[in-house]
mmCIF file of N, CA, C and O in Angstrom:
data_model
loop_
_atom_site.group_PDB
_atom_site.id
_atom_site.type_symbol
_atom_site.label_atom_id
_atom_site.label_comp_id
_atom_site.label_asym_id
_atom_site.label_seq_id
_atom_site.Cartn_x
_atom_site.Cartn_y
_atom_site.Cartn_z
ATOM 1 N N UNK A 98 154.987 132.833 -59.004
ATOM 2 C CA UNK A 98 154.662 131.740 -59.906
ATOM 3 C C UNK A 98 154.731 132.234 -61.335
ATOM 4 O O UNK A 98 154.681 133.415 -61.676
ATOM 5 N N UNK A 99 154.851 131.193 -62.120
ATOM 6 C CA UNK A 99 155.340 132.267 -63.545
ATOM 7 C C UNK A 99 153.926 131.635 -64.258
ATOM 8 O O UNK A 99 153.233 130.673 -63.924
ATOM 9 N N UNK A 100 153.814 132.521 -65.296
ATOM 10 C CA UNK A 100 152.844 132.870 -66.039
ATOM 11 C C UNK A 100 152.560 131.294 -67.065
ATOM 12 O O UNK A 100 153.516 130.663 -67.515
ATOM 13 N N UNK A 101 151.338 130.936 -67.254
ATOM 14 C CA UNK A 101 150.989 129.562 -67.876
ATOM 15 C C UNK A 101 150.891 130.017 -69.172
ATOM 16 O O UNK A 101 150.230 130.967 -69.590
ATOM 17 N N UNK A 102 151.942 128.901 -70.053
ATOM 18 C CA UNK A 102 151.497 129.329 -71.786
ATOM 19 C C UNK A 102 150.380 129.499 -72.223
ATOM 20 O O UNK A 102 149.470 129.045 -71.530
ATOM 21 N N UNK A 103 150.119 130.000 -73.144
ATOM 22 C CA UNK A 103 148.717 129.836 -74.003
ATOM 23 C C UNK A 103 148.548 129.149 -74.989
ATOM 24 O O UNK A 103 149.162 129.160 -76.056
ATOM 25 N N UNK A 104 147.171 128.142 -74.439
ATOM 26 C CA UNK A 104 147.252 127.664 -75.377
ATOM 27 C C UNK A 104 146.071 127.369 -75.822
ATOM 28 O O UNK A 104 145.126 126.875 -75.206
ATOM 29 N N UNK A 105 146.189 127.852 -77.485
ATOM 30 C CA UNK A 105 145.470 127.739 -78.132
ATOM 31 C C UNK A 105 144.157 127.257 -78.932
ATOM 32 O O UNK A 105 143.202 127.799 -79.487
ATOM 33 N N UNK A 106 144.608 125.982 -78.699
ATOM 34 C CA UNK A 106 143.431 124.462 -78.827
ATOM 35 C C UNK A 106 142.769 124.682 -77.630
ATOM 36 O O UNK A 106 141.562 124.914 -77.562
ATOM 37 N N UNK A 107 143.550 124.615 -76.652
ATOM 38 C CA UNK A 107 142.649 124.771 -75.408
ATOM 39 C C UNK A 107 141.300 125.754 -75.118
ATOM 40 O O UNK A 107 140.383 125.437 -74.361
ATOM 41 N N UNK A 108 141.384 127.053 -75.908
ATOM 42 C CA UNK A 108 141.233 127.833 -75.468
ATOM 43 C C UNK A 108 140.244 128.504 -76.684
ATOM 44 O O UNK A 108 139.980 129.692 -76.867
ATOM 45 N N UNK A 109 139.875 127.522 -77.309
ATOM 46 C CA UNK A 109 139.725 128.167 -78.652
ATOM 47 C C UNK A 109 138.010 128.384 -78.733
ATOM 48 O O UNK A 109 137.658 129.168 -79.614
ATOM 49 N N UNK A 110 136.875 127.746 -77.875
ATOM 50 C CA UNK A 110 135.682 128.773 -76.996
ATOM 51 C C UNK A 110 136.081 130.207 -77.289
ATOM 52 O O UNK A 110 135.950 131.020 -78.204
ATOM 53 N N UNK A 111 136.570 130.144 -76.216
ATOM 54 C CA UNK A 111 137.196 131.769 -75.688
ATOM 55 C C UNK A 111 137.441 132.270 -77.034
ATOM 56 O O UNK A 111 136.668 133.094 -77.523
ATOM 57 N N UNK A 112 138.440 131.846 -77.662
ATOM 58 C CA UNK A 112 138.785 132.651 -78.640
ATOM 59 C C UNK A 112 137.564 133.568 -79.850
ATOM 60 O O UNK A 112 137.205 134.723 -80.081
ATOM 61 N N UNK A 113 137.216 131.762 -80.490
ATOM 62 C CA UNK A 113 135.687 132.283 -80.950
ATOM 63 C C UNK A 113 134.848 133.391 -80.271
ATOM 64 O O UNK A 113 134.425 134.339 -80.932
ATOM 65 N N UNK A 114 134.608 133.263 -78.939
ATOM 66 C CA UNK A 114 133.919 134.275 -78.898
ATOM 67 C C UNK A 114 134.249 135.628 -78.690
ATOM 68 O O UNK A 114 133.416 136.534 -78.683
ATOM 69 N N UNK A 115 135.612 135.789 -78.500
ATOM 70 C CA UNK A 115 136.589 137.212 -78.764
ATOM 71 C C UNK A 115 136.364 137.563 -80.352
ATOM 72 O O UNK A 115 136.218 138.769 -80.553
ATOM 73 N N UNK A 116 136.304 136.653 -81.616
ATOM 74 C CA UNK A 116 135.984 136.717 -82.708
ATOM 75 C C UNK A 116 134.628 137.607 -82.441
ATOM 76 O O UNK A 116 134.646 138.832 -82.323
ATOM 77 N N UNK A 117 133.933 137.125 -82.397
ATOM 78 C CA UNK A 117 132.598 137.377 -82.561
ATOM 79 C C UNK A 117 132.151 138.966 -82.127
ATOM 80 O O UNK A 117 131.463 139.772 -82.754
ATOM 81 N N UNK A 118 132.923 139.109 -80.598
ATOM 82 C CA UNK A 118 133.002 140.100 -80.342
ATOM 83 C C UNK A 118 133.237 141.638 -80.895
ATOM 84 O O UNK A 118 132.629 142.708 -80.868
ATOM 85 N N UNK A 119 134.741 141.003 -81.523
ATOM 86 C CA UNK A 119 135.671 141.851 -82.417
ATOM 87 C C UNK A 119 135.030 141.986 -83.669
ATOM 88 O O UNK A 119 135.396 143.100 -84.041
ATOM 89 N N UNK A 120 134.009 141.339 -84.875
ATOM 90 C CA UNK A 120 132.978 140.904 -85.637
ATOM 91 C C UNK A 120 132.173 142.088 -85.645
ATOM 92 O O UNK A 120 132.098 143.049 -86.411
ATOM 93 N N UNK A 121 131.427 141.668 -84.282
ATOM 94 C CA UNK A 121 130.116 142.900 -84.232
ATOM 95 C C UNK A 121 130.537 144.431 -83.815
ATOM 96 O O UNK A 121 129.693 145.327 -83.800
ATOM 97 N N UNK A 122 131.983 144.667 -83.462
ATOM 98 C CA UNK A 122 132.072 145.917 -83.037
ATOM 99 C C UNK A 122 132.670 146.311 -84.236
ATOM 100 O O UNK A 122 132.699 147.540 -84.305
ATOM 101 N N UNK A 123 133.280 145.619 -85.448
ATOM 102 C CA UNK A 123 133.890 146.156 -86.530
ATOM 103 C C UNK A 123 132.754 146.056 -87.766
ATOM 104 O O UNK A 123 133.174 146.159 -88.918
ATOM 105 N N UNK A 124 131.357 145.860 -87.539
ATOM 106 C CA UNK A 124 129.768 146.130 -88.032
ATOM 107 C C UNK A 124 129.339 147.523 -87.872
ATOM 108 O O UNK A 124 128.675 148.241 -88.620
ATOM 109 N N UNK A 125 129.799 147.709 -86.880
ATOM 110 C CA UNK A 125 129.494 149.600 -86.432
ATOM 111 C C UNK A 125 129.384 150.242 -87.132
ATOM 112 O O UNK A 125 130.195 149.922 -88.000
ATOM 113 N N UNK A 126 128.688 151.354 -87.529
ATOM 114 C CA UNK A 126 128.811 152.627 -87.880
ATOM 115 C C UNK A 126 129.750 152.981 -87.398
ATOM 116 O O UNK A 126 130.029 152.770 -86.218
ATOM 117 N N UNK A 127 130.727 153.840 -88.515
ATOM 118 C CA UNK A 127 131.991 154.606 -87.727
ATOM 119 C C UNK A 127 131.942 155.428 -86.450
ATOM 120 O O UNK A 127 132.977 155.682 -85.834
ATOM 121 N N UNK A 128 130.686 155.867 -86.026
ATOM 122 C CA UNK A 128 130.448 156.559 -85.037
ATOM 123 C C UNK A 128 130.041 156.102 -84.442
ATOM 124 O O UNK A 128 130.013 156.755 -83.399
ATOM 125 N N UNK A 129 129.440 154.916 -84.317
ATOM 126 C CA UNK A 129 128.783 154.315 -82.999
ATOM 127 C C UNK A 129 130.047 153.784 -82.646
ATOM 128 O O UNK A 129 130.424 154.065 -81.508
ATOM 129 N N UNK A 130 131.136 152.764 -83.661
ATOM 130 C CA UNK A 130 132.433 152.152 -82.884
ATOM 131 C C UNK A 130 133.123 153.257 -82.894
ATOM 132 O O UNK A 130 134.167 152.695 -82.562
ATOM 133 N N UNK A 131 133.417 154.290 -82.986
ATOM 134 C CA UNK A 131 134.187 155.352 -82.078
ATOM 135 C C UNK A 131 134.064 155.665 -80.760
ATOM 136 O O UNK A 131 134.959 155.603 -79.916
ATOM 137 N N UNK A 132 132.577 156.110 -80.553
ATOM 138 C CA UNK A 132 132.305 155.606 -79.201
ATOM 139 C C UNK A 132 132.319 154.859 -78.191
ATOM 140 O O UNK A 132 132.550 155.117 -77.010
ATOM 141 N N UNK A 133 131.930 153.442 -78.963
ATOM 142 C CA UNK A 133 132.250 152.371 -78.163
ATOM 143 C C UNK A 133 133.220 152.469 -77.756
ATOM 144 O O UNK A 133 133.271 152.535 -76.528
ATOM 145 N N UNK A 134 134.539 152.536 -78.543
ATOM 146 C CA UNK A 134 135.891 151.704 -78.185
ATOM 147 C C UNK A 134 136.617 152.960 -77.368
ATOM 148 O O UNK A 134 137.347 152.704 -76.411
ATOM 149 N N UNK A 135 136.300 154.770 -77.932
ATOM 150 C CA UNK A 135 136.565 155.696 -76.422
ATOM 151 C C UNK A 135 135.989 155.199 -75.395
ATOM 152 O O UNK A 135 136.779 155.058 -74.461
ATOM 153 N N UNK A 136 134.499 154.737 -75.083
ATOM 154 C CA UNK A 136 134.499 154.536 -73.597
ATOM 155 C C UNK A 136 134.954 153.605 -73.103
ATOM 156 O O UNK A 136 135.589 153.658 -72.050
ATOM 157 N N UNK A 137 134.684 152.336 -73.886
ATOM 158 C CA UNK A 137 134.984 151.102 -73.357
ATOM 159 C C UNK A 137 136.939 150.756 -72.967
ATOM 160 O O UNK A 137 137.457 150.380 -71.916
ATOM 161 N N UNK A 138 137.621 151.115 -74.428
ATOM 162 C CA UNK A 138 138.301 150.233 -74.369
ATOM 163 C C UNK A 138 139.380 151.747 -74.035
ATOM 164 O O UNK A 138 140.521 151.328 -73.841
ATOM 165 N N UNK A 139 139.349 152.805 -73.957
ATOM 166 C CA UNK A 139 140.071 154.177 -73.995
ATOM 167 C C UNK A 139 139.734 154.540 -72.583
ATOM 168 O O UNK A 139 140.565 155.227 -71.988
ATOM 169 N N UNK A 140 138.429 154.117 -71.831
ATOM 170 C CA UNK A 140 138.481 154.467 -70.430
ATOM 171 C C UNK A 140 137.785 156.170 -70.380
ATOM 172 O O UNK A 140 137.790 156.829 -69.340
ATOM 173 N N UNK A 141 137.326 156.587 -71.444
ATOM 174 C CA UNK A 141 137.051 157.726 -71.838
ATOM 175 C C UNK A 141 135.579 158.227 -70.971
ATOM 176 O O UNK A 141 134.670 157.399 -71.021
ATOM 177 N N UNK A 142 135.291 159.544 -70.174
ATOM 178 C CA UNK A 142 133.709 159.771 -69.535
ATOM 179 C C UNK A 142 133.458 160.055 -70.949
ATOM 180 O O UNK A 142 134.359 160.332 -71.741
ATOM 181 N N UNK A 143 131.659 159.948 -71.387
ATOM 182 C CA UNK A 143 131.125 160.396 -72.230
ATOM 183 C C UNK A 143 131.226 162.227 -72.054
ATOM 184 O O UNK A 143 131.200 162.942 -73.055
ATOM 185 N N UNK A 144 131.313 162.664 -70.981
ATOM 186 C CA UNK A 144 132.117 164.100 -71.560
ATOM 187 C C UNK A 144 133.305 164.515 -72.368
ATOM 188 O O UNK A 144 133.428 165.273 -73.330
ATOM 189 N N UNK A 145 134.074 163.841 -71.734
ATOM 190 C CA UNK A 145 135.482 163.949 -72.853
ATOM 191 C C UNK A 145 134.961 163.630 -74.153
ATOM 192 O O UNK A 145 135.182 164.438 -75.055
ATOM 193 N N UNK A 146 134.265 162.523 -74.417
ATOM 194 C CA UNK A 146 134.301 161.988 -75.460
ATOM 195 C C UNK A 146 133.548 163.200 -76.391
ATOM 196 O O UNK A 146 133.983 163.773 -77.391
ATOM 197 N N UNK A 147 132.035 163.397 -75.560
ATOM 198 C CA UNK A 147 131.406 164.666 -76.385
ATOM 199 C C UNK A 147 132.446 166.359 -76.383
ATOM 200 O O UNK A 147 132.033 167.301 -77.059
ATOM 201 N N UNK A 148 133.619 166.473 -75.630
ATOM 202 C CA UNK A 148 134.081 167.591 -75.788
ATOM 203 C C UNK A 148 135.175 167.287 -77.450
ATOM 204 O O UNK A 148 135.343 168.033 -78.415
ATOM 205 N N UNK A 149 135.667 166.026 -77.192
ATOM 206 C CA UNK A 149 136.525 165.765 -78.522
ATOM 207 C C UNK A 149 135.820 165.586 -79.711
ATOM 208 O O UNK A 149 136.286 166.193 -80.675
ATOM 209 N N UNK A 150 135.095 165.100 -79.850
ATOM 210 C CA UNK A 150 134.404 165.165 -81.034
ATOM 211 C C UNK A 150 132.899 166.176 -81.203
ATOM 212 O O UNK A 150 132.189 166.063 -82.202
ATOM 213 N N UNK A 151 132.657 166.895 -80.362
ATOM 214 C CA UNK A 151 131.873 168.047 -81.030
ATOM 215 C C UNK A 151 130.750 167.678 -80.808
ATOM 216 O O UNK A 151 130.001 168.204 -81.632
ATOM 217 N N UNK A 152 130.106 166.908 -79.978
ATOM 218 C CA UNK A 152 128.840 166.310 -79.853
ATOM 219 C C UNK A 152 128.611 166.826 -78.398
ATOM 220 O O UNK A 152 129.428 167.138 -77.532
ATOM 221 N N UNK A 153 126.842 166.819 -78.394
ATOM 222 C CA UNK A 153 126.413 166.914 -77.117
ATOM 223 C C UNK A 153 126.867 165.500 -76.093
ATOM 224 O O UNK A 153 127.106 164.354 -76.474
ATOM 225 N N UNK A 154 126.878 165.906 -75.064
ATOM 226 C CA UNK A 154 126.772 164.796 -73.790
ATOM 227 C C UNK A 154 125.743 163.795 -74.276
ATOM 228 O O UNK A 154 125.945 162.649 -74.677
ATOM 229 N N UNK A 155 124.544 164.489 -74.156
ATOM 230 C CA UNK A 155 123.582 163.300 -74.870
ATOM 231 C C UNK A 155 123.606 162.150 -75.856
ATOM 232 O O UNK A 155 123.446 160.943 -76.039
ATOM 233 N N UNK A 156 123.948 163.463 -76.428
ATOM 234 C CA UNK A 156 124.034 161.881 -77.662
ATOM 235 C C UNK A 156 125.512 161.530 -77.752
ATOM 236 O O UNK A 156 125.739 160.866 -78.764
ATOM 237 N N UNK A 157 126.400 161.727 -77.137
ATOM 238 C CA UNK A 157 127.279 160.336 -76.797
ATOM 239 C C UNK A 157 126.655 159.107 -76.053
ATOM 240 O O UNK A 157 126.885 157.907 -76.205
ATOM 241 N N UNK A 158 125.767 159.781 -75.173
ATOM 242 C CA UNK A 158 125.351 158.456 -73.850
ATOM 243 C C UNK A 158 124.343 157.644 -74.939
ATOM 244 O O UNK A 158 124.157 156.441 -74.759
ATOM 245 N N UNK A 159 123.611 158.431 -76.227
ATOM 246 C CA UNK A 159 122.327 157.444 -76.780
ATOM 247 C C UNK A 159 123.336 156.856 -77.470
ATOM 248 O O UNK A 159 123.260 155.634 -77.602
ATOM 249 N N UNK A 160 124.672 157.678 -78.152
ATOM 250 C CA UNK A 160 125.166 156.573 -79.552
ATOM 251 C C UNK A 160 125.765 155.510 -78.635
ATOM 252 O O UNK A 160 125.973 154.360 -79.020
ATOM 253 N N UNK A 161 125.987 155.875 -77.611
ATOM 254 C CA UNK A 161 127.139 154.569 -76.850
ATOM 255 C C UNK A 161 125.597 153.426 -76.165
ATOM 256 O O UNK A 161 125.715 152.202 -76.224
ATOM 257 N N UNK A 162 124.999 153.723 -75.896
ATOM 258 C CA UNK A 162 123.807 152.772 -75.409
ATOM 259 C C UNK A 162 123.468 152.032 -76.703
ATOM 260 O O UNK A 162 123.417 150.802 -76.730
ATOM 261 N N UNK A 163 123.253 152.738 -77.695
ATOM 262 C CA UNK A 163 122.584 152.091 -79.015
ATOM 263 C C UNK A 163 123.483 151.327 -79.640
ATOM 264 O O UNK A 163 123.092 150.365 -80.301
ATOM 265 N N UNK A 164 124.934 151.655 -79.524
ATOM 266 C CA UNK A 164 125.700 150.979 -80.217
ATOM 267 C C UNK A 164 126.376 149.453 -79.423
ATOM 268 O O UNK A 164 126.957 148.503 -79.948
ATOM 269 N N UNK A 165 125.984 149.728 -77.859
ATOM 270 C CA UNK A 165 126.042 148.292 -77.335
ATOM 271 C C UNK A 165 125.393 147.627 -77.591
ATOM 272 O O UNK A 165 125.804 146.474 -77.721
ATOM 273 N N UNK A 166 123.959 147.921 -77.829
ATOM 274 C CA UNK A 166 122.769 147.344 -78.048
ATOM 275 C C UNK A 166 122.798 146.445 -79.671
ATOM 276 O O UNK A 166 122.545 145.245 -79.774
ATOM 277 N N UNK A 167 123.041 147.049 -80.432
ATOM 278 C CA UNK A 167 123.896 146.384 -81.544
ATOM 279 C C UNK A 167 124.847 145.420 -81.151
ATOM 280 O O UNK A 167 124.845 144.479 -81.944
ATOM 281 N N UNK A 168 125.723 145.282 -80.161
ATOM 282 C CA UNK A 168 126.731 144.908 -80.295
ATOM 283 C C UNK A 168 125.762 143.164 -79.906
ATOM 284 O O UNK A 168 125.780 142.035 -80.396
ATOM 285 N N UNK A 169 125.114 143.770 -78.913
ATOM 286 C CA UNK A 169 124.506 142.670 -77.686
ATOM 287 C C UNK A 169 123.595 141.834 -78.734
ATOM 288 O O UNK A 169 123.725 140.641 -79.007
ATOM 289 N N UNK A 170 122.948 142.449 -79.089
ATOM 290 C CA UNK A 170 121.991 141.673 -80.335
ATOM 291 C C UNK A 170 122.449 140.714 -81.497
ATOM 292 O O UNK A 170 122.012 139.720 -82.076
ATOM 293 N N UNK A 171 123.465 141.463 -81.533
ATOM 294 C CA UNK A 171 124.605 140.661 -82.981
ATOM 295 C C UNK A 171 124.882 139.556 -82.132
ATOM 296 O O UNK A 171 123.964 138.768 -82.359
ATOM 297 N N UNK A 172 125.588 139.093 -81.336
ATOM 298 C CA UNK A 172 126.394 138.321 -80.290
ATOM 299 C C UNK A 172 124.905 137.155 -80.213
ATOM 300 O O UNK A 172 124.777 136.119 -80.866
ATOM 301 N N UNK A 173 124.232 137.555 -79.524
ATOM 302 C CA UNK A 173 122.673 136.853 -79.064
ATOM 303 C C UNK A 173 122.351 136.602 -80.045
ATOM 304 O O UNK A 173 121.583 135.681 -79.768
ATOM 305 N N UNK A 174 122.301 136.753 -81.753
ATOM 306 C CA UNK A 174 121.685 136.051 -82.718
ATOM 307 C C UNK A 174 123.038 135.332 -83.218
ATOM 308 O O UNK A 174 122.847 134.354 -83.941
ATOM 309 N N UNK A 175 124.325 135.657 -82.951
ATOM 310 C CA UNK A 175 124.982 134.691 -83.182
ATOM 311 C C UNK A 175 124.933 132.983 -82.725
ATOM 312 O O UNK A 175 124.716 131.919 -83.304
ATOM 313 N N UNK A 176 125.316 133.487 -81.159
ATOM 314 C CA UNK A 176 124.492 132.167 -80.657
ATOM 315 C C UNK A 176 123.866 131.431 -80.999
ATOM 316 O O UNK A 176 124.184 130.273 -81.273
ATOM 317 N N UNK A 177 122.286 132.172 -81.103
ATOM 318 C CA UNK A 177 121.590 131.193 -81.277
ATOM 319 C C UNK A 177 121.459 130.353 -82.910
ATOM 320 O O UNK A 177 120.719 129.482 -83.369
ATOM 321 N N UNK A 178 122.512 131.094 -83.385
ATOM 322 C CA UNK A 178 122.413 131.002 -85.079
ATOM 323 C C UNK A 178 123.563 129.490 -85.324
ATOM 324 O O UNK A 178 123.667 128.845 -86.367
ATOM 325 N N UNK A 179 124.222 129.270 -84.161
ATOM 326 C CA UNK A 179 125.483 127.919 -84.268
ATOM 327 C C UNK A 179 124.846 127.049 -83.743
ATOM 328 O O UNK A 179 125.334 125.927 -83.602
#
């Protein structure tokens, strides 16, 4: 079956909230969205991540927890802020 256009109007919920998304992760501290986007969007273990950039294991796992936590909070006062 072949693939359904996109479309835009349709879809534009979704979109907004890909905005919003993209919004609060580009709010980051350079180091908390470094993290983020190695684990999340790079597929990266928080080991690799702490062997490439020079950091303990630990505090990759607190900056990457803290910096979702930001992310989650921004998003949740967005909401409720429209």
């Amino acid at each position: 079956a072949a693939e359904e256009e996109y479309d835009a109007e349709e879809n534009e919920i979704f979109d907004c909230k890909i905005n919003d998304v993209k919004r609060s992760i580009e709010a980051l501290s350079e180091g908390y969205k470094t993290i983020l986007n190695l684990y999340v969007f790079e597929k990266m273990t928080h080991d690799d991540i702490a062997i490439m950039l020079g950091l303990s294991c630990s505090t990759v796992r607190t900056q990457y927890h803290r910096a979702k936590k930001r992310v989650l909070v921004s998003l949740k006062d967005k909401c409720y802020d429209e």
